[in-house]
GROMACS .gro file of C-alpha atoms in nm:
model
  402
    1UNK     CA    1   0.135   2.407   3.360
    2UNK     CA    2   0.346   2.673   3.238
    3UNK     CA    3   0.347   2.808   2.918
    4UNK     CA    4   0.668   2.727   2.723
    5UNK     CA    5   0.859   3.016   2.607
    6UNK     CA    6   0.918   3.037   2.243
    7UNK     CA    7   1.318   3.010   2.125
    8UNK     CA    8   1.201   3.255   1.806
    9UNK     CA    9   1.238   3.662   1.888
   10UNK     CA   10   0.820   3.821   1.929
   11UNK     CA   11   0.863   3.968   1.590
   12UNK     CA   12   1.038   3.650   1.384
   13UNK     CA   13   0.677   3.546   1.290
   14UNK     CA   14   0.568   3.863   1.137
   15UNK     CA   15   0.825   3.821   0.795
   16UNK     CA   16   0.577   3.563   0.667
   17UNK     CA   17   0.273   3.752   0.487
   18UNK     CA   18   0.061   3.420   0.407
   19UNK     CA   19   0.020   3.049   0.503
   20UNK     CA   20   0.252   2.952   0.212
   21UNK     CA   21   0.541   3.191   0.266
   22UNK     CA   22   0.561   3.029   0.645
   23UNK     CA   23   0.510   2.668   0.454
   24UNK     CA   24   0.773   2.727   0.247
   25UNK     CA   25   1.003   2.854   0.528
   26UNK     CA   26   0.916   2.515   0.701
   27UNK     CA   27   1.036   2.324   0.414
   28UNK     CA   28   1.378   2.512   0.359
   29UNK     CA   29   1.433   2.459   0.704
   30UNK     CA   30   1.345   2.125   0.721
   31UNK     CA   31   1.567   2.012   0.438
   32UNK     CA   32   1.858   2.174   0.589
   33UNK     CA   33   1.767   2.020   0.927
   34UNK     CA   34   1.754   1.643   0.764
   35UNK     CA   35   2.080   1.731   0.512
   36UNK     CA   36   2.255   1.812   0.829
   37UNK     CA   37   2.126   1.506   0.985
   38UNK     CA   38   2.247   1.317   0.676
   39UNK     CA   39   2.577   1.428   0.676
   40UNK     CA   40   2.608   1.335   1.086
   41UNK     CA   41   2.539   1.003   0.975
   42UNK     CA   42   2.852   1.019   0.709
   43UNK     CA   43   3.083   1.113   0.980
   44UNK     CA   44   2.917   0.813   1.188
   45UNK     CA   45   3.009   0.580   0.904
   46UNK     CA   46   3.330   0.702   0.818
   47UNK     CA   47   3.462   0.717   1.198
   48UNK     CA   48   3.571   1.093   1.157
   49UNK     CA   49   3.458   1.477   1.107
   50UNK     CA   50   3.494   1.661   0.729
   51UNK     CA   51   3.812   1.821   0.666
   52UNK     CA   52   3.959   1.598   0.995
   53UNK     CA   53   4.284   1.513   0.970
   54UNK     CA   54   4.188   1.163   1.108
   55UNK     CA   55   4.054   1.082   0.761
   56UNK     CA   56   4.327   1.116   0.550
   57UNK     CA   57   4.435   0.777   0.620
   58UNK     CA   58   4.113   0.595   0.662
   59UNK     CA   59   4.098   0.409   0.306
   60UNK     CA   60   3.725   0.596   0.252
   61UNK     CA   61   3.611   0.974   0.203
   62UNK     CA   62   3.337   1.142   0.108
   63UNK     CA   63   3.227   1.180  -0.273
   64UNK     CA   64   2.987   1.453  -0.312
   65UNK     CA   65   2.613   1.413  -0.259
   66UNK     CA   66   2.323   1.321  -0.469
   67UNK     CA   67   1.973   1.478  -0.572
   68UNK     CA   68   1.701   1.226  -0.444
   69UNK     CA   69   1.330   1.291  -0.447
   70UNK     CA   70   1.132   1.211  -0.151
   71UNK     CA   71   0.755   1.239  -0.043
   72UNK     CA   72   0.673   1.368   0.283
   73UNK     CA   73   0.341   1.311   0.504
   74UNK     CA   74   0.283   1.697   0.566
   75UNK     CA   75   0.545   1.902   0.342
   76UNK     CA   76   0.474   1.668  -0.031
   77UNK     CA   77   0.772   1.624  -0.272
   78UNK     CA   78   1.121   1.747  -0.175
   79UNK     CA   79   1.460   1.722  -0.281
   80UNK     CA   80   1.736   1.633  -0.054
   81UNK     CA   81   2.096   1.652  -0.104
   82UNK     CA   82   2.214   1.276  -0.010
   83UNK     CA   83   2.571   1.230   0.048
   84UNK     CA   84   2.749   0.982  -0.055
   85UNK     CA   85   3.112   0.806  -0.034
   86UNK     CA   86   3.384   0.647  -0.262
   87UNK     CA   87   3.298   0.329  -0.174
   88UNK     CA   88   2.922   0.363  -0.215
   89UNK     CA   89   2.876   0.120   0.080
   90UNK     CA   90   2.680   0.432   0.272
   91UNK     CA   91   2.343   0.288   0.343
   92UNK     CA   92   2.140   0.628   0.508
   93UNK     CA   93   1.925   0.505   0.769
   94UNK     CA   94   1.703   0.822   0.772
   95UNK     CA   95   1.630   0.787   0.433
   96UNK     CA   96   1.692   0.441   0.354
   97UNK     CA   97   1.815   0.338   0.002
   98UNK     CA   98   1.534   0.285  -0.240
   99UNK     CA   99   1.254   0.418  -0.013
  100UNK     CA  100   1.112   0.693  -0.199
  101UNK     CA  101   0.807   0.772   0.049
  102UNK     CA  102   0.650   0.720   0.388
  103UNK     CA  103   0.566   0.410   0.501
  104UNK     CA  104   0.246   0.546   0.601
  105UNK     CA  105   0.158   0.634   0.243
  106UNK     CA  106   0.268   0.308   0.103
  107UNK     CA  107  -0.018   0.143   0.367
  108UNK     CA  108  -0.266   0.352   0.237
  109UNK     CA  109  -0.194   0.294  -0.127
  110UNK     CA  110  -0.202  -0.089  -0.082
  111UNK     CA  111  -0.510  -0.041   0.183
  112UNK     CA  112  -0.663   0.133  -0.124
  113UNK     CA  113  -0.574  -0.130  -0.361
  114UNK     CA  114  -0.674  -0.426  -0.138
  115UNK     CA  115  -1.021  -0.269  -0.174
  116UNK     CA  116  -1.063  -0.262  -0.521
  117UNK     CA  117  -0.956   0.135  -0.627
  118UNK     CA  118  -0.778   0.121  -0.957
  119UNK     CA  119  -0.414   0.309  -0.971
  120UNK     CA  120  -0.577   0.583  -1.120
  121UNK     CA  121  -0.875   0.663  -0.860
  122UNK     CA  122  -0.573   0.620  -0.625
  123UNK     CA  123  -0.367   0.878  -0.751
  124UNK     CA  124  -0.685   1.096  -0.729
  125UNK     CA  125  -0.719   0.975  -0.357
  126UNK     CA  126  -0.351   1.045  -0.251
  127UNK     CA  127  -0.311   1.383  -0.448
  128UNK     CA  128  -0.668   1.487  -0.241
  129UNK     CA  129  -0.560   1.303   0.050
  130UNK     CA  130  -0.214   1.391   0.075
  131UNK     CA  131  -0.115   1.656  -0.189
  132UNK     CA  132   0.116   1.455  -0.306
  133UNK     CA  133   0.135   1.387  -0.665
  134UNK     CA  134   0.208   0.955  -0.715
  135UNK     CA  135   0.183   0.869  -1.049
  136UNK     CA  136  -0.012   0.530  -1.151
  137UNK     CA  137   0.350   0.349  -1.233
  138UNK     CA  138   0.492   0.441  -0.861
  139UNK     CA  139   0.138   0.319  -0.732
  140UNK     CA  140   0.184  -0.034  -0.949
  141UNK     CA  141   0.577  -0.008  -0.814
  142UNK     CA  142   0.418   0.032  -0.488
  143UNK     CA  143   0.151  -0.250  -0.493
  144UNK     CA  144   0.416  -0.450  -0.696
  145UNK     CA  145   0.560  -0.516  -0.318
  146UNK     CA  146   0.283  -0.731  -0.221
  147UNK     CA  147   0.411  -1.011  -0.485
  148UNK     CA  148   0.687  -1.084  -0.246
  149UNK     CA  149   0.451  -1.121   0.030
  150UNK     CA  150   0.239  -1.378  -0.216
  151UNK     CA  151   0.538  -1.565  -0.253
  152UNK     CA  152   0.628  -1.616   0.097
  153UNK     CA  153   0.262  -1.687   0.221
  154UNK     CA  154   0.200  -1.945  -0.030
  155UNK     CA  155   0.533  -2.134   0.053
  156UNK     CA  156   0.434  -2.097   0.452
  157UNK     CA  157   0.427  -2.438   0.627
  158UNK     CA  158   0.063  -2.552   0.679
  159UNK     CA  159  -0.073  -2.761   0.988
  160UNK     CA  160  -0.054  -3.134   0.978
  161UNK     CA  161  -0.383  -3.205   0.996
  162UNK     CA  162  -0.719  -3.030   0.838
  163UNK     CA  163  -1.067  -3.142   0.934
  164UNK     CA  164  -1.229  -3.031   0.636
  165UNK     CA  165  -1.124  -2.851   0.309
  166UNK     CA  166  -1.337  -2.678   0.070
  167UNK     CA  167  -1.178  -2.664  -0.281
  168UNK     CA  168  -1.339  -2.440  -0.593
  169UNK     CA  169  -1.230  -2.201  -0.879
  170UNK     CA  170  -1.273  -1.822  -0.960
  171UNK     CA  171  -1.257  -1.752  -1.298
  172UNK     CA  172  -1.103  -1.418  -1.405
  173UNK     CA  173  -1.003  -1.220  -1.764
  174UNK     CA  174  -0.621  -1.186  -1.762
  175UNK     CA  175  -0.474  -1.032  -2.056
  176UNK     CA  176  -0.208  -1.297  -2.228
  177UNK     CA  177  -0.058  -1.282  -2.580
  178UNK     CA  178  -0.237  -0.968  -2.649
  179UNK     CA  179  -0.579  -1.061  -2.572
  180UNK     CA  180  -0.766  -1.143  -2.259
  181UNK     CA  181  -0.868  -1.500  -2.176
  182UNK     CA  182  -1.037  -1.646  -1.878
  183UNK     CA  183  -0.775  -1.779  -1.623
  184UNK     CA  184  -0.904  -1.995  -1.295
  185UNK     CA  185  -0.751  -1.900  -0.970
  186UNK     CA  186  -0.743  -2.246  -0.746
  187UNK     CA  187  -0.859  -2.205  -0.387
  188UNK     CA  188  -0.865  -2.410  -0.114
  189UNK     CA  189  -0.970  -2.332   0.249
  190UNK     CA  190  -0.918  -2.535   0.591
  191UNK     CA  191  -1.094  -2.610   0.886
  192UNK     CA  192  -0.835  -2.632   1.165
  193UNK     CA  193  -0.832  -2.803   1.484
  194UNK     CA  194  -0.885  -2.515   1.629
  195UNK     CA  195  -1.239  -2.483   1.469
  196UNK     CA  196  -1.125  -2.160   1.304
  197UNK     CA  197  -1.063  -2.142   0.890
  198UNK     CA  198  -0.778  -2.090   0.708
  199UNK     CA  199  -0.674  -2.022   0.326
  200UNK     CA  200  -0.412  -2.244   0.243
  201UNK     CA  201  -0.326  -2.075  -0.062
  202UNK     CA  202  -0.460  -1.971  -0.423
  203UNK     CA  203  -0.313  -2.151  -0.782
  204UNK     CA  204  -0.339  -1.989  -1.125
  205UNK     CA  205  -0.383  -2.196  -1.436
  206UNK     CA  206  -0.541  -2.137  -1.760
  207UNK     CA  207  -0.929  -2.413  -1.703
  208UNK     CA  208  -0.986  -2.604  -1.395
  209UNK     CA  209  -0.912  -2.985  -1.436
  210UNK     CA  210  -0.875  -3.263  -1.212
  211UNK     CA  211  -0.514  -3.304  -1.297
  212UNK     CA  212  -0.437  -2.942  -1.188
  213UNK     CA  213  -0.624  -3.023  -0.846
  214UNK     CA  214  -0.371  -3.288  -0.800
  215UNK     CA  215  -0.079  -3.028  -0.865
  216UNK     CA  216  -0.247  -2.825  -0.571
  217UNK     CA  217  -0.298  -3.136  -0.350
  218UNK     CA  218   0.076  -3.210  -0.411
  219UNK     CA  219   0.173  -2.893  -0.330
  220UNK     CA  220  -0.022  -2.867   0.021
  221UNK     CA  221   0.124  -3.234   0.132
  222UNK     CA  222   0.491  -3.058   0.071
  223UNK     CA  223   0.386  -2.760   0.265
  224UNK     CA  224   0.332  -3.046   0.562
  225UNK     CA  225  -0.036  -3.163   0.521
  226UNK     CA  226  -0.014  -3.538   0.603
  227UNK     CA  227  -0.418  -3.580   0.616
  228UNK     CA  228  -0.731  -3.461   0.524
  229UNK     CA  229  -1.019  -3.563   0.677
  230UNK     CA  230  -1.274  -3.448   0.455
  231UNK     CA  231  -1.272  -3.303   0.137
  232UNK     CA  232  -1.561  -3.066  -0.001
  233UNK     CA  233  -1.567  -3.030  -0.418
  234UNK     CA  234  -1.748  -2.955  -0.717
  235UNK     CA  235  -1.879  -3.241  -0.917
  236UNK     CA  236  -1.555  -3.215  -1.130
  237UNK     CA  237  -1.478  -3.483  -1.352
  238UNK     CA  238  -1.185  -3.713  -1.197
  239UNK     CA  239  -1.187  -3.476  -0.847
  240UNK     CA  240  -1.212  -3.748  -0.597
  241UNK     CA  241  -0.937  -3.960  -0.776
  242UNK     CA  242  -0.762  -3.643  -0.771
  243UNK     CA  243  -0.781  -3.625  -0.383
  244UNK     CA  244  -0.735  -4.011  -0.315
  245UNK     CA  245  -0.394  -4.015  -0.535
  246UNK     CA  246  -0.256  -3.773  -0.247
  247UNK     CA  247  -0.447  -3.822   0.054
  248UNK     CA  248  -0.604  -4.152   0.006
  249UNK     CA  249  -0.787  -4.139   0.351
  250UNK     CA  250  -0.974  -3.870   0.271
  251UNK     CA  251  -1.317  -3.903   0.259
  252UNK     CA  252  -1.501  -3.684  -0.060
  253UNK     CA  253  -1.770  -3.525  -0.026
  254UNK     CA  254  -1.955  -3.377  -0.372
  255UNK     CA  255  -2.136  -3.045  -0.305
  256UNK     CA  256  -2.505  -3.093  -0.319
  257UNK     CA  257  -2.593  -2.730  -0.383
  258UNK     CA  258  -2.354  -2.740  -0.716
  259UNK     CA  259  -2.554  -3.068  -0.787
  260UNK     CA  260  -2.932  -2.906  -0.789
  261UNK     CA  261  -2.788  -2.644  -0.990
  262UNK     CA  262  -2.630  -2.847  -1.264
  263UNK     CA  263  -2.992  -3.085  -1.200
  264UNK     CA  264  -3.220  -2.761  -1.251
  265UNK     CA  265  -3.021  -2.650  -1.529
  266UNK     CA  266  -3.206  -2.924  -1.740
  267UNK     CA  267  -3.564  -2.908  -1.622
  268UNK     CA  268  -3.800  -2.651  -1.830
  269UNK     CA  269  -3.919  -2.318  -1.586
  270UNK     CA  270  -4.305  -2.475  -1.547
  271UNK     CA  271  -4.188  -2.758  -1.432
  272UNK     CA  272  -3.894  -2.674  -1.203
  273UNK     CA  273  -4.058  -2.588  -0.871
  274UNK     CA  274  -4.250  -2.959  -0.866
  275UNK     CA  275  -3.911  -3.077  -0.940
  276UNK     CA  276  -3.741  -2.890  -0.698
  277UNK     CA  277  -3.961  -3.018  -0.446
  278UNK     CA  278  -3.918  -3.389  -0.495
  279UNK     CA  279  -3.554  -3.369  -0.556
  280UNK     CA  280  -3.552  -3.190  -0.202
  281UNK     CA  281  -3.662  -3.530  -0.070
  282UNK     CA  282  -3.389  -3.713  -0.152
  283UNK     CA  283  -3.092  -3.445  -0.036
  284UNK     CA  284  -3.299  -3.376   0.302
  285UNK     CA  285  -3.368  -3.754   0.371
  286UNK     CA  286  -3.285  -3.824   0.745
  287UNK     CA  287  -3.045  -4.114   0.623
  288UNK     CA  288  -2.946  -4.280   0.266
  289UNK     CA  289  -3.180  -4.566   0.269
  290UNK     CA  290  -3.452  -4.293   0.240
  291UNK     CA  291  -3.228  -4.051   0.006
  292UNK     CA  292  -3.203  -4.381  -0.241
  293UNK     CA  293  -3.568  -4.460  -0.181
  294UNK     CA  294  -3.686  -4.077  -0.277
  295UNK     CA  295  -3.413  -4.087  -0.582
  296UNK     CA  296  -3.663  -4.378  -0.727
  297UNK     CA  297  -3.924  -4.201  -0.708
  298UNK     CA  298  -3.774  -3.886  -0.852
  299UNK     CA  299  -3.641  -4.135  -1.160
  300UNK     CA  300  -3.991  -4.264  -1.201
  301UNK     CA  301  -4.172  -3.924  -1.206
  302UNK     CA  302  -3.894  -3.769  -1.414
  303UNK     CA  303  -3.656  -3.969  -1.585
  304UNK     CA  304  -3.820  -3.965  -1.903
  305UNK     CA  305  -3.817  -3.635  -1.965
  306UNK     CA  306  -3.497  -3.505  -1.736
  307UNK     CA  307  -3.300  -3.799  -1.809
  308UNK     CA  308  -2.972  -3.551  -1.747
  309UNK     CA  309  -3.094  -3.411  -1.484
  310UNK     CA  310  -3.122  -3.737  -1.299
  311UNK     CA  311  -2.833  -3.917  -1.423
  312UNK     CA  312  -2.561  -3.761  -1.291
  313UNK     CA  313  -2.710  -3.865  -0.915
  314UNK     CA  314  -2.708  -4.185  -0.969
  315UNK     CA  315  -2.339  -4.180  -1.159
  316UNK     CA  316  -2.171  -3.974  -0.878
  317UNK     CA  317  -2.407  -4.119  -0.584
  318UNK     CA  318  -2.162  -4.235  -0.343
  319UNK     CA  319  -1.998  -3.930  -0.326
  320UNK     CA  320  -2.256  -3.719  -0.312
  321UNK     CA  321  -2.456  -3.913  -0.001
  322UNK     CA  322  -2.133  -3.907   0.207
  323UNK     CA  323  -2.262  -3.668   0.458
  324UNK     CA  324  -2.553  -3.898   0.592
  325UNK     CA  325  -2.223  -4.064   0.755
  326UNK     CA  326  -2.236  -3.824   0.995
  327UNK     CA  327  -2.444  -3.627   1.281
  328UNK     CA  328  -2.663  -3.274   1.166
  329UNK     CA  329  -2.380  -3.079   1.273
  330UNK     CA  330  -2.127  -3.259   1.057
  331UNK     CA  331  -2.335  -3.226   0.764
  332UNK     CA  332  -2.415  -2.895   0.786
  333UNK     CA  333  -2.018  -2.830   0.729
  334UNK     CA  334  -1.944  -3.073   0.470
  335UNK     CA  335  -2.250  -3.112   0.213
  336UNK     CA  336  -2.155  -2.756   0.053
  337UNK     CA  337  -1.900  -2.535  -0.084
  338UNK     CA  338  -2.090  -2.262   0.017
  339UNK     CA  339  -1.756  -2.169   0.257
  340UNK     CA  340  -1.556  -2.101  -0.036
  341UNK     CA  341  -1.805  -1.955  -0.255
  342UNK     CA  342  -1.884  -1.693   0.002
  343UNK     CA  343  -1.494  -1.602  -0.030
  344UNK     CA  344  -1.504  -1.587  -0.412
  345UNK     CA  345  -1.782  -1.338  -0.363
  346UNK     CA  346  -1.607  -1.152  -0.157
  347UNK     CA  347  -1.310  -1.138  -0.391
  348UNK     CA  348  -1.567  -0.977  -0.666
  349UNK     CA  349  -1.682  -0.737  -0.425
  350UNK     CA  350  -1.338  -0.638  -0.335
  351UNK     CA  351  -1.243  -0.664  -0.700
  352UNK     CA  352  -1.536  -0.530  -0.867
  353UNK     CA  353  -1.409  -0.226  -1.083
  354UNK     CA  354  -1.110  -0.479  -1.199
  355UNK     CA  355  -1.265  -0.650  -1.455
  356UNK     CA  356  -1.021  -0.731  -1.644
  357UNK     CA  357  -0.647  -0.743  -1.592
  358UNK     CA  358  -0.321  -0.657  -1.782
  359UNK     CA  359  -0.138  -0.965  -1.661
  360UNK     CA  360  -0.094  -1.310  -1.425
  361UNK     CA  361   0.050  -1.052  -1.144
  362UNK     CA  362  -0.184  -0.792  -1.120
  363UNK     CA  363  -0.454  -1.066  -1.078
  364UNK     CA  364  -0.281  -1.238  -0.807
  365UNK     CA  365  -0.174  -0.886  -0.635
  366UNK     CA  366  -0.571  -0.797  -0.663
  367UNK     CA  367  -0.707  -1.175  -0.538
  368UNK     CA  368  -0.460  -1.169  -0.227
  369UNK     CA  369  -0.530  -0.831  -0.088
  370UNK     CA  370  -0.890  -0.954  -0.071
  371UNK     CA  371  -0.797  -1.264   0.088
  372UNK     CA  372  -0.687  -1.101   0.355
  373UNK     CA  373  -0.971  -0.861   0.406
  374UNK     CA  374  -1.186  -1.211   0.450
  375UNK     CA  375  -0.982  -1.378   0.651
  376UNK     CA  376  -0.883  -1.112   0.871
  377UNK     CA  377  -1.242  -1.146   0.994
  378UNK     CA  378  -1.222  -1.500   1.091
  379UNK     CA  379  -1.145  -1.426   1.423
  380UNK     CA  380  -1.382  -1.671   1.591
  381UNK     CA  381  -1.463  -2.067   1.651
  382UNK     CA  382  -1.743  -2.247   1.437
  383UNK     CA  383  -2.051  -2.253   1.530
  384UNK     CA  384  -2.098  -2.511   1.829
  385UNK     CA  385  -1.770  -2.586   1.770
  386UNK     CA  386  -1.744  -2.801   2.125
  387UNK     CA  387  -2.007  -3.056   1.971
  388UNK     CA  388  -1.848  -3.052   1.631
  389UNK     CA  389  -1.503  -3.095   1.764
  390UNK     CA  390  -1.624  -3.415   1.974
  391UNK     CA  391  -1.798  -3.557   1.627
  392UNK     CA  392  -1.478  -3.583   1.492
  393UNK     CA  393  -1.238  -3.685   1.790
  394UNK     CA  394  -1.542  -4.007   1.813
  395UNK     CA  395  -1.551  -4.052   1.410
  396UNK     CA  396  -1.169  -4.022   1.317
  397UNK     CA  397  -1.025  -4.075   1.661
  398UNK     CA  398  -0.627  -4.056   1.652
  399UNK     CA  399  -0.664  -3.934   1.292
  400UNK     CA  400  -0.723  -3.544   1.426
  401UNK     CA  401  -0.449  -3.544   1.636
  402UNK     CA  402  -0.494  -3.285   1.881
   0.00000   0.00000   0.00000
């Protein structure tokens, strides 16, 4: 291929005495370049040339121009002359109104965010990154965007039908009336016909409380959930009437790993591995004639001295041996939260250097950009999904509706 002959004289290059003076060059020339651009699109929107005669009836003229700051990818912050007209209905589609930089460096400030960065190691990052100087309010300006995208993913309509929801809490420190105060953000995730998970959404309230689960509940059957085949909670008091005031169908399941832990939080350290071992025997039975036959022998062994660490099985029983309803593969799905505790682990790790924040929105800003790091990564079926899939087609039959 031929080499392309430059349009600039042999000598035009040799005025410029550094990297700078040729940068600077660059930038004159590209202001001019997108002013003249600008003005182009004037006489486009007007319907005629300055100083035309065609525009001395046209009920609109130009009024002058105004200084607007804009960041570049390559060339940092520059001032360009926008014009503007007596009407002030001149929307500039080059520079669009309110767009103050690239859309590139927008990304990369919420990519930052969405990974935990505070403004300030941001504006360190994009002044390294970029050389461009973004103060910590256009950063929170910036990130302040992602609100509207809150807004219209948590109104989205949602499938008719869920297999199985996991519900749980993450507590955070929000700052409110001056002082911080620990505020719960309501999750709740969805197992889809598909065999793939979903987030349905995330809730903010002051404590977690049965009657705020209900709000939630409410909220997904008017985002078009008409059943729920099974749900998966903490042992919260007045949860499952909670669930069966909206979905009365649904079958509850209590999480047995949140039950050892509230079991083991009663039982002394010497004695907590024997007890560990013959509580195993009654959440690994093969079936719940055996689970209720090893929960009398755990109550005779230990009741005496653990009485609260036993009494809450026997209160909360039905609930809790749900899963020996079903086959292995069922169980292994439904007997835990585990699903949505992984995700509020991941929302710490992606959150980790926010410990605290300044109000309701930065919190919910923070906790959605690392719900979608998670579930961009659930990408794939669950596992033996085929077999799990016929399990409940043969269990709930026209329920699932495929």
């Amino acid at each position: 291929m031929d080499k392309e002959q430059s349009n600039f004289p042999k000598d035009f290059f040799k005025q410029f005495k550094s990297k700078e003076d040729f940068q600077s060059f660059f930038s004159s020339l590209y202001k001019e370049g997108v002013e003249e651009m600008l003005k182009a699109e004037m006489d486009e929107h007007l319907g005629y040339e300055k100083h035309s005669a065609e525009g001395r009836n046209s009920g609109n003229s130009r009024n002058g121009s105004y200084p607007k700051k804009v960041k570049t990818e390559s060339l940092g912050d520059m001032v360009l002359n926008i014009p503007r007209d007596r009407k002030s209905d001149f929307e500039p589609q080059l520079i669009p109104k309110g767009q103050r930089m690239s859309d590139k460096l927008e990304e990369a400030i919420i990519g930052m965010y969405s990974r935990g960065m505070t403004t300030s190691d941001i504006s360190e990052q994009v002044k390294e990154a970029y050389g461009v100087d973004v103060s910590e309010g256009t950063i929170s300006n910036v990130t302040n965007k992602i609100i509207e995208h809150v807004k219209e993913w948590q109104n989205r309509p949602l499938e008719q039908v869920y297999f199985t929801v996991w519900m749980d809490g993450i507590v955070l420190k929000v700052k409110q009336n001056g002082k911080y105060i620990n505020k719960c953000i309501y999750l709740v995730i969805g197992l889809k016909k598909d065999g793939i998970k979903e987030i349905l959404g995330m809730w903010m309230a002051e404590t977690e409380s049965a009657s705020f689960w209900m709000s939630v509940l409410t909220d997904l059957k008017a985002r078009g959930v008409e059943d729920i085949l099974i749900a998966c909670t903490d042992n919260l008091k007045g949860f499952t009437d909670a669930i069966k005031g909206v979905f009365p169908d649904t079958v509850t399941q209590l999480c047995i790993v949140h039950q050892i832990r509230n079991s083991c939080k009663y039982v002394v350290w010497k004695d907590r591995k024997s007890f560990c071992a013959d509580l195993k025997e009654v959440y690994a039975a093969p079936n719940r004639d055996a689970a209720e036959h090893a929960l009398t022998g755990l109550s005779d062994k230990w009741e005496h001295k653990y009485k609260h660490a036993i009494s809450s099985w026997k209160t909360n029983w039905d609930n809790l041996t749900n899963y020996f309803d079903y086959p292995l593969e069922l169980r292994k799905i439904i007997y835990t939260t585990n699903t949505i505790e992984n995700v509020n682990r991941g929302i710490r790790k992606y959150i980790k250097t926010k410990v605290q924040f300044t109000d309701d929105m930065s919190a919910q800003k923070a906790v959605y950009l690392a719900l979608m790091n998670i579930e961009r990564k659930w990408n794939a079926t669950m596992h033996n999904w085929g077999l799990v899939l016929h399990q409940f087609l043969t269990i709930f039959e026209s329920r699932c509706r495929l």
